Short mmCIF file of C-alpha atoms in Angstrom, two decimals:
data_model
loop_
_atom_site.label_atom_id
_atom_site.label_comp_id
_atom_site.label_asym_id
_atom_site.label_seq_id
_atom_site.Cartn_x
_atom_site.Cartn_y
_atom_site.Cartn_z
CA MET A 173 36.65 -53.54 1.19
CA ALA A 174 33.12 -55.19 2.25
CA LEU A 175 33.04 -58.39 4.67
CA SER A 176 33.79 -61.34 2.63
CA LYS A 177 32.44 -64.78 2.52
CA PHE A 178 36.09 -66.06 1.42
CA LEU A 179 38.68 -67.58 3.75
CA ASP A 180 42.31 -66.79 3.82
CA VAL A 181 44.16 -68.59 1.47
CA LYS A 182 47.58 -68.37 3.67
CA ASN A 183 46.06 -70.61 6.00
CA ASP A 184 47.70 -73.92 5.93
CA ILE A 185 44.20 -75.91 5.45
CA ALA A 186 42.92 -73.87 2.75
CA PHE A 187 46.08 -73.33 0.86
CA LYS A 188 46.67 -76.99 0.74
CA ARG A 189 42.87 -77.40 -0.29
CA ILE A 190 43.54 -75.23 -3.28
CA PHE A 191 47.18 -76.00 -4.46
CA GLY A 192 47.73 -79.53 -2.95
CA THR A 193 45.02 -81.65 -4.02
CA GLU A 194 44.40 -83.79 -6.93
CA LYS A 195 40.88 -82.26 -7.29
CA ASN A 196 42.72 -78.74 -7.94
CA LYS A 197 45.72 -79.68 -9.57
CA ASP A 198 45.00 -77.70 -12.70
CA ILE A 199 44.56 -74.81 -10.38
CA LEU A 200 48.42 -75.17 -9.24
CA ILE A 201 49.39 -75.82 -13.18
CA HIS A 202 47.60 -72.47 -14.15
CA PHE A 203 49.36 -70.57 -10.77
CA LEU A 204 52.79 -72.15 -11.84
CA ASN A 205 52.68 -71.40 -15.41
CA ASP A 206 51.47 -67.76 -14.61
CA ILE A 207 54.11 -67.11 -11.87
CA LEU A 208 56.89 -68.78 -13.84
CA GLY A 209 56.20 -67.14 -16.94
CA PHE A 210 55.89 -70.56 -18.77
CA THR A 211 54.03 -70.60 -22.17
CA GLY A 212 54.02 -72.60 -25.67
CA VAL A 213 56.47 -75.49 -25.30
CA ASN A 214 57.87 -74.59 -22.03
CA GLU A 215 54.38 -74.69 -20.39
CA ILE A 216 53.77 -76.99 -17.62
CA LYS A 217 50.77 -79.58 -18.84
CA GLU A 218 50.81 -82.16 -16.24
CA ILE A 219 51.96 -82.51 -12.58
CA GLU A 220 52.31 -85.42 -10.00
CA PHE A 221 52.05 -84.77 -6.20
CA LEU A 222 54.88 -85.78 -4.13
CA SER A 223 55.48 -86.20 -0.62
CA THR A 224 55.95 -82.70 1.20
CA ILE A 225 58.01 -84.45 4.16
CA GLN A 226 61.66 -84.30 3.36
CA ASP A 227 63.24 -84.19 6.68
CA PRO A 228 61.69 -85.82 9.64
CA ASP A 229 63.52 -83.37 12.15
CA ILE A 230 62.78 -80.41 10.02
CA ALA A 231 59.29 -81.21 9.31
CA ALA A 232 58.61 -81.65 12.83
CA LYS A 233 59.62 -78.22 13.96
CA LYS A 234 58.18 -76.34 11.19
CA GLN A 235 55.43 -74.19 12.40
CA SER A 236 53.80 -71.62 10.31
CA ILE A 237 55.09 -73.01 6.92
CA VAL A 238 53.08 -75.12 4.52
CA ASP A 239 54.20 -76.60 1.26
CA VAL A 240 53.81 -78.18 -1.85
CA LEU A 241 56.19 -80.59 -3.53
CA CYS A 242 55.42 -81.75 -7.14
CA ARG A 243 56.83 -82.78 -10.38
CA ASP A 244 55.73 -81.78 -13.92
CA GLU A 245 55.83 -84.42 -16.96
CA ASN A 246 59.47 -83.46 -17.61
CA GLY A 247 60.91 -84.53 -14.25
CA VAL A 248 61.31 -81.02 -12.95
CA GLN A 249 60.47 -80.57 -8.97
CA ILE A 250 58.57 -77.58 -7.67
CA ILE A 251 58.48 -76.81 -4.04
CA VAL A 252 55.85 -73.86 -3.13
CA GLU A 253 55.55 -72.80 0.17
CA MET A 254 53.55 -70.29 2.23
CA GLN A 255 55.45 -68.40 4.81
CA VAL A 256 53.30 -66.68 6.93
CA ALA A 257 55.85 -65.23 9.46
CA LYS A 258 59.30 -64.15 9.34
CA THR A 259 61.73 -66.78 10.81
CA LYS A 260 65.32 -66.91 11.21
CA GLY A 261 67.25 -68.48 8.44
CA PHE A 262 64.06 -69.23 5.90
CA GLU A 263 66.60 -68.28 3.06
CA LYS A 264 68.74 -71.34 4.23
CA ARG A 265 65.76 -73.40 4.65
CA ALA A 266 64.61 -72.75 1.00
CA GLN A 267 68.11 -73.61 -0.21
CA TYR A 268 68.28 -76.70 1.80
CA TYR A 269 64.76 -78.12 0.70
CA ALA A 270 65.64 -77.52 -2.78
CA ALA A 271 68.97 -78.96 -2.40
CA LYS A 272 67.37 -82.03 -0.63
CA ALA A 273 64.69 -82.55 -3.49
CA TYR A 274 67.51 -82.24 -5.65
CA SER A 275 69.65 -85.13 -4.05
CA ARG A 276 66.87 -87.44 -3.39
CA GLN A 277 66.63 -87.79 -7.27
CA ALA A 278 69.64 -89.93 -7.17
CA ASP A 279 69.04 -93.71 -6.36
CA LYS A 280 72.19 -95.74 -6.20
CA GLY A 281 75.09 -95.28 -8.59
CA ASP A 282 76.25 -91.93 -9.61
CA GLN A 283 73.76 -90.90 -12.81
CA TYR A 284 74.32 -87.09 -12.07
CA HIS A 285 73.56 -86.09 -15.74
CA ASP A 286 70.06 -87.47 -14.96
CA LEU A 287 69.48 -85.03 -12.44
CA LYS A 288 66.37 -82.44 -12.94
CA GLU A 289 66.03 -78.77 -12.13
CA ILE A 290 64.73 -77.81 -8.88
CA ILE A 291 62.24 -74.81 -8.65
CA PHE A 292 61.49 -73.19 -5.40
CA ILE A 293 58.56 -70.63 -4.91
CA ALA A 294 57.77 -68.74 -1.58
CA ILE A 295 54.72 -66.62 -0.86
CA ALA A 296 55.72 -64.69 2.09
CA ASP A 297 53.47 -62.72 4.30
CA CYS A 298 56.49 -61.03 5.63
CA ILE A 299 59.47 -58.94 4.35
CA LEU A 300 62.29 -61.48 3.74
CA PHE A 301 64.71 -58.93 1.84
CA PRO A 302 64.26 -55.38 3.58
CA CYS A 303 66.78 -53.86 0.99
CA LYS A 304 64.78 -55.03 -2.17
CA SER A 305 61.74 -52.63 -3.28
CA MET A 306 60.27 -55.37 -5.74
CA TYR A 307 57.76 -57.65 -4.24
CA LYS A 308 59.01 -60.57 -6.80
CA SER A 309 62.39 -61.53 -6.93
CA LYS A 310 64.16 -64.32 -9.10
CA HIS A 311 67.28 -65.97 -8.08
CA THR A 312 69.62 -68.06 -9.90
CA ILE A 313 73.57 -69.20 -9.75
CA ARG A 314 75.35 -66.89 -12.15
CA ASP A 315 79.13 -66.49 -13.19
CA GLU A 316 80.21 -63.34 -11.15
CA ASP A 317 82.34 -62.02 -14.05
CA THR A 318 80.40 -62.86 -17.08
CA ASN A 319 76.82 -63.21 -15.56
CA GLU A 320 76.55 -66.41 -17.68
CA HIS A 321 73.95 -69.11 -16.21
CA ASP A 322 75.77 -71.74 -16.54
CA LEU A 323 74.42 -73.92 -13.35
CA LYS A 324 70.94 -74.00 -14.14
CA ASP A 325 69.34 -76.29 -11.85
CA PHE A 326 68.18 -74.09 -9.09
CA TYR A 327 65.81 -71.25 -9.71
CA PHE A 328 64.31 -69.39 -6.58
CA ILE A 329 61.35 -67.04 -6.72
CA PHE A 330 60.23 -65.22 -3.58
CA ILE A 331 56.90 -63.19 -3.72
CA GLU A 332 56.76 -60.76 -0.65
CA LEU A 333 52.97 -59.83 0.18
CA PRO A 334 53.76 -56.40 2.06
CA LYS A 335 55.44 -55.32 -0.68
CA PHE A 336 52.70 -55.66 -3.43
CA PRO A 337 51.53 -51.79 -3.65
CA LYS A 338 48.19 -52.49 -4.98
CA THR A 339 45.00 -52.53 -2.84
CA LYS A 340 42.05 -52.31 -5.29
CA GLU A 341 40.99 -54.46 -7.99
CA GLU A 342 40.52 -52.22 -10.46
CA GLN A 343 44.46 -51.47 -10.45
CA LEU A 344 45.51 -55.11 -11.20
CA SER A 345 47.50 -55.42 -14.55
CA GLY A 346 47.85 -58.99 -15.71
CA ILE A 347 47.25 -62.58 -14.23
CA VAL A 348 50.43 -62.47 -11.80
CA GLU A 349 49.10 -59.35 -10.11
CA LYS A 350 45.90 -61.32 -9.51
CA TRP A 351 47.43 -64.13 -8.00
CA ILE A 352 49.31 -61.62 -5.69
CA TYR A 353 46.07 -60.07 -4.81
CA PHE A 354 44.23 -63.08 -4.36
CA PHE A 355 46.89 -64.27 -1.25
CA LYS A 356 46.83 -60.90 0.07
CA TYR A 357 43.41 -59.70 0.26
CA ALA A 358 41.28 -63.00 -0.71
CA ASP A 359 39.54 -63.01 2.66
CA LYS A 360 38.57 -59.11 2.07
CA THR A 361 36.84 -59.55 -1.23
CA SER A 362 33.58 -59.23 -2.02
CA GLU A 363 31.43 -60.62 -4.57
CA GLU A 364 30.96 -57.59 -6.33
CA ASP A 365 34.97 -56.93 -6.27
CA LEU A 366 35.63 -60.35 -7.67
CA GLU A 367 33.65 -60.01 -10.61
CA ARG A 368 35.77 -56.83 -11.41
CA ILE A 369 38.91 -59.17 -10.85
CA ILE A 370 38.07 -62.17 -12.79
CA GLY A 371 37.59 -60.48 -16.39
CA SER A 372 38.85 -63.38 -18.70
CA ASP A 373 40.73 -65.12 -16.14
CA LEU A 374 38.32 -68.12 -15.09
CA ILE A 375 40.88 -70.01 -13.27
CA ILE A 376 40.94 -67.19 -10.53
CA LYS A 377 37.45 -67.67 -10.31
CA ARG A 378 37.85 -71.49 -9.30
CA ALA A 379 40.41 -70.67 -6.99
CA TYR A 380 38.10 -68.18 -5.19
CA GLU A 381 35.38 -70.79 -4.99
CA GLU A 382 37.57 -73.02 -3.11
CA LEU A 383 37.86 -70.17 -0.88
CA ASN A 384 34.19 -69.70 -0.52
CA ARG A 385 33.19 -70.81 3.25
CA PHE A 386 29.74 -71.98 2.13
CA ASN A 387 31.60 -74.71 0.01
CA TRP A 388 33.16 -76.08 3.00
CA SER A 389 31.79 -78.82 5.34
CA GLU A 390 31.43 -78.38 8.92
CA LYS A 391 34.28 -80.51 9.47
CA GLU A 392 36.56 -78.79 7.05
CA PHE A 393 35.73 -75.44 8.36
CA ILE A 394 36.52 -76.81 12.17
CA ALA A 395 39.75 -77.93 10.75
CA TYR A 396 40.36 -74.42 9.31
CA GLU A 397 39.38 -72.53 12.56
CA GLN A 398 42.00 -75.27 14.50
CA GLU A 399 44.73 -74.04 12.41
CA ILE A 400 44.07 -70.24 12.95
CA LYS A 401 43.57 -71.20 16.61
CA ARG A 402 47.17 -73.15 16.64
CA ILE A 403 48.96 -69.93 14.80
CA LEU A 404 47.35 -67.44 17.49
CA ASP A 405 48.52 -69.87 20.63
CA GLU A 406 52.02 -69.96 18.82
CA GLN A 407 51.97 -66.07 18.75
CA ALA A 408 50.87 -65.70 22.22
CA VAL A 409 53.53 -68.29 23.67
CA LEU A 410 56.02 -66.27 21.58
CA ALA A 411 54.55 -62.92 22.81
CA GLN A 412 55.00 -63.94 26.49
CA LYS A 413 58.43 -65.52 25.87
CA LEU A 414 59.45 -61.79 24.69
CA ASP A 415 57.40 -60.49 27.92
CA ASP A 416 59.47 -62.64 30.13
CA ALA A 417 62.55 -62.10 28.67
CA ARG A 418 61.93 -58.03 28.74
CA GLU A 419 60.65 -58.41 32.53
CA GLU A 420 63.98 -60.41 33.19
CA GLY A 421 65.94 -57.82 31.80
CA LYS A 422 64.78 -55.35 33.86
CA ILE A 423 65.08 -57.35 37.19
CA GLU A 424 68.56 -57.92 36.27
CA GLY A 425 69.08 -54.40 35.49
CA LYS A 426 67.76 -53.50 38.91
CA ILE A 427 70.10 -55.91 40.43
CA GLU A 428 73.25 -54.57 38.59
CA GLY A 429 72.14 -50.94 39.48
CA LYS A 430 71.86 -51.81 43.17
CA ILE A 431 75.28 -53.50 43.22
CA GLU A 432 76.98 -50.53 41.17
CA GLY A 433 75.11 -48.26 43.53
CA LYS A 434 76.43 -49.81 46.69
CA ILE A 435 80.19 -49.74 45.32
CA GLU A 436 79.85 -46.19 44.26
CA GLY A 437 78.51 -45.54 47.74
CA LYS A 438 81.69 -47.45 49.49
CA ILE A 439 83.83 -45.51 47.31
CA GLU A 440 82.40 -42.16 48.54
CA VAL A 441 82.95 -43.30 51.91
CA ALA A 442 86.25 -44.39 51.27
CA LYS A 443 87.17 -40.71 49.77
CA ALA A 444 85.78 -39.02 52.37
CA MET A 445 87.75 -41.25 55.35
CA LEU A 446 90.73 -40.77 52.94
CA ALA A 447 90.43 -37.05 53.25
CA ASN A 448 90.27 -36.84 57.11
CA ASN A 449 93.61 -38.83 57.22
CA VAL A 450 92.03 -42.22 58.34
CA ASP A 451 94.41 -45.00 57.98
CA VAL A 452 93.90 -47.55 55.04
CA ASN A 453 93.47 -50.68 56.97
CA THR A 454 90.62 -48.79 58.63
CA ILE A 455 88.95 -47.74 55.58
CA VAL A 456 89.33 -51.61 54.30
CA LYS A 457 87.24 -53.09 57.32
CA CYS A 458 84.81 -50.14 57.20
CA THR A 459 83.90 -50.19 53.37
CA GLY A 460 85.06 -53.91 52.47
CA LEU A 461 87.15 -52.57 49.58
CA SER A 462 90.39 -53.99 49.03
CA VAL A 463 93.65 -52.02 49.40
CA ASP A 464 94.26 -51.99 45.78
CA GLU A 465 90.60 -50.19 45.26
CA VAL A 466 91.35 -47.76 48.28
#
């Protein structure tokens, strides 16, 4: 792939520019309909952006996660997250966010019948489910015996970018694959590549135009680069912690080895003294071993 003028959509600033602004909400609507497979009467026609901070403590600890929370014209809430690195418990966090959004719908009173569905979509630049081979997985609550779908208010979609097998634009088949390719390779896509990708899908062209670095102001581009620096700094801190832990483990291992070596040495001395009929009390004094150990 040639050097690209397009930025990385996985960057927090870039992601929010495309999928989290009123200016580009038509791009988000197209993306949601394409990924969810909504057509005809099921198609999302309008969305309203909601506050993405659902829990101040959790939000403060979020590192490399960006998200969009919106509500369609029927009241269905949709969470879209970009997960750039594998973090422990992400699957539980996804369920927590969905449950939080679900419970926030209830004001005072028990109007549970008015609660609307929650859809959670995660695009992950890492492997979330090692045992699954497909890059896109869909999760609902099902009856284990009959597979009936009685509890319908939670729907999760996980897209694992490393599992997407196609690396060339001519291999792409359908709009969903074009979106996945966009997330995985936008910053490596040339102008020539883009012409082959677009076809009749002009919304994809719009998304790429938003990533064109020449359409960004200096201030916007500085924010983009600062986000890259923040991620690199986090990775450097983590790498240093891992190195420190390994070094600490080596030191502890050496200390334990020396202690074990000293004990083994004392045992060998005790054995030799016993072989020469030295009394036990003398051996205890010379080696520091206890009577029971001798």
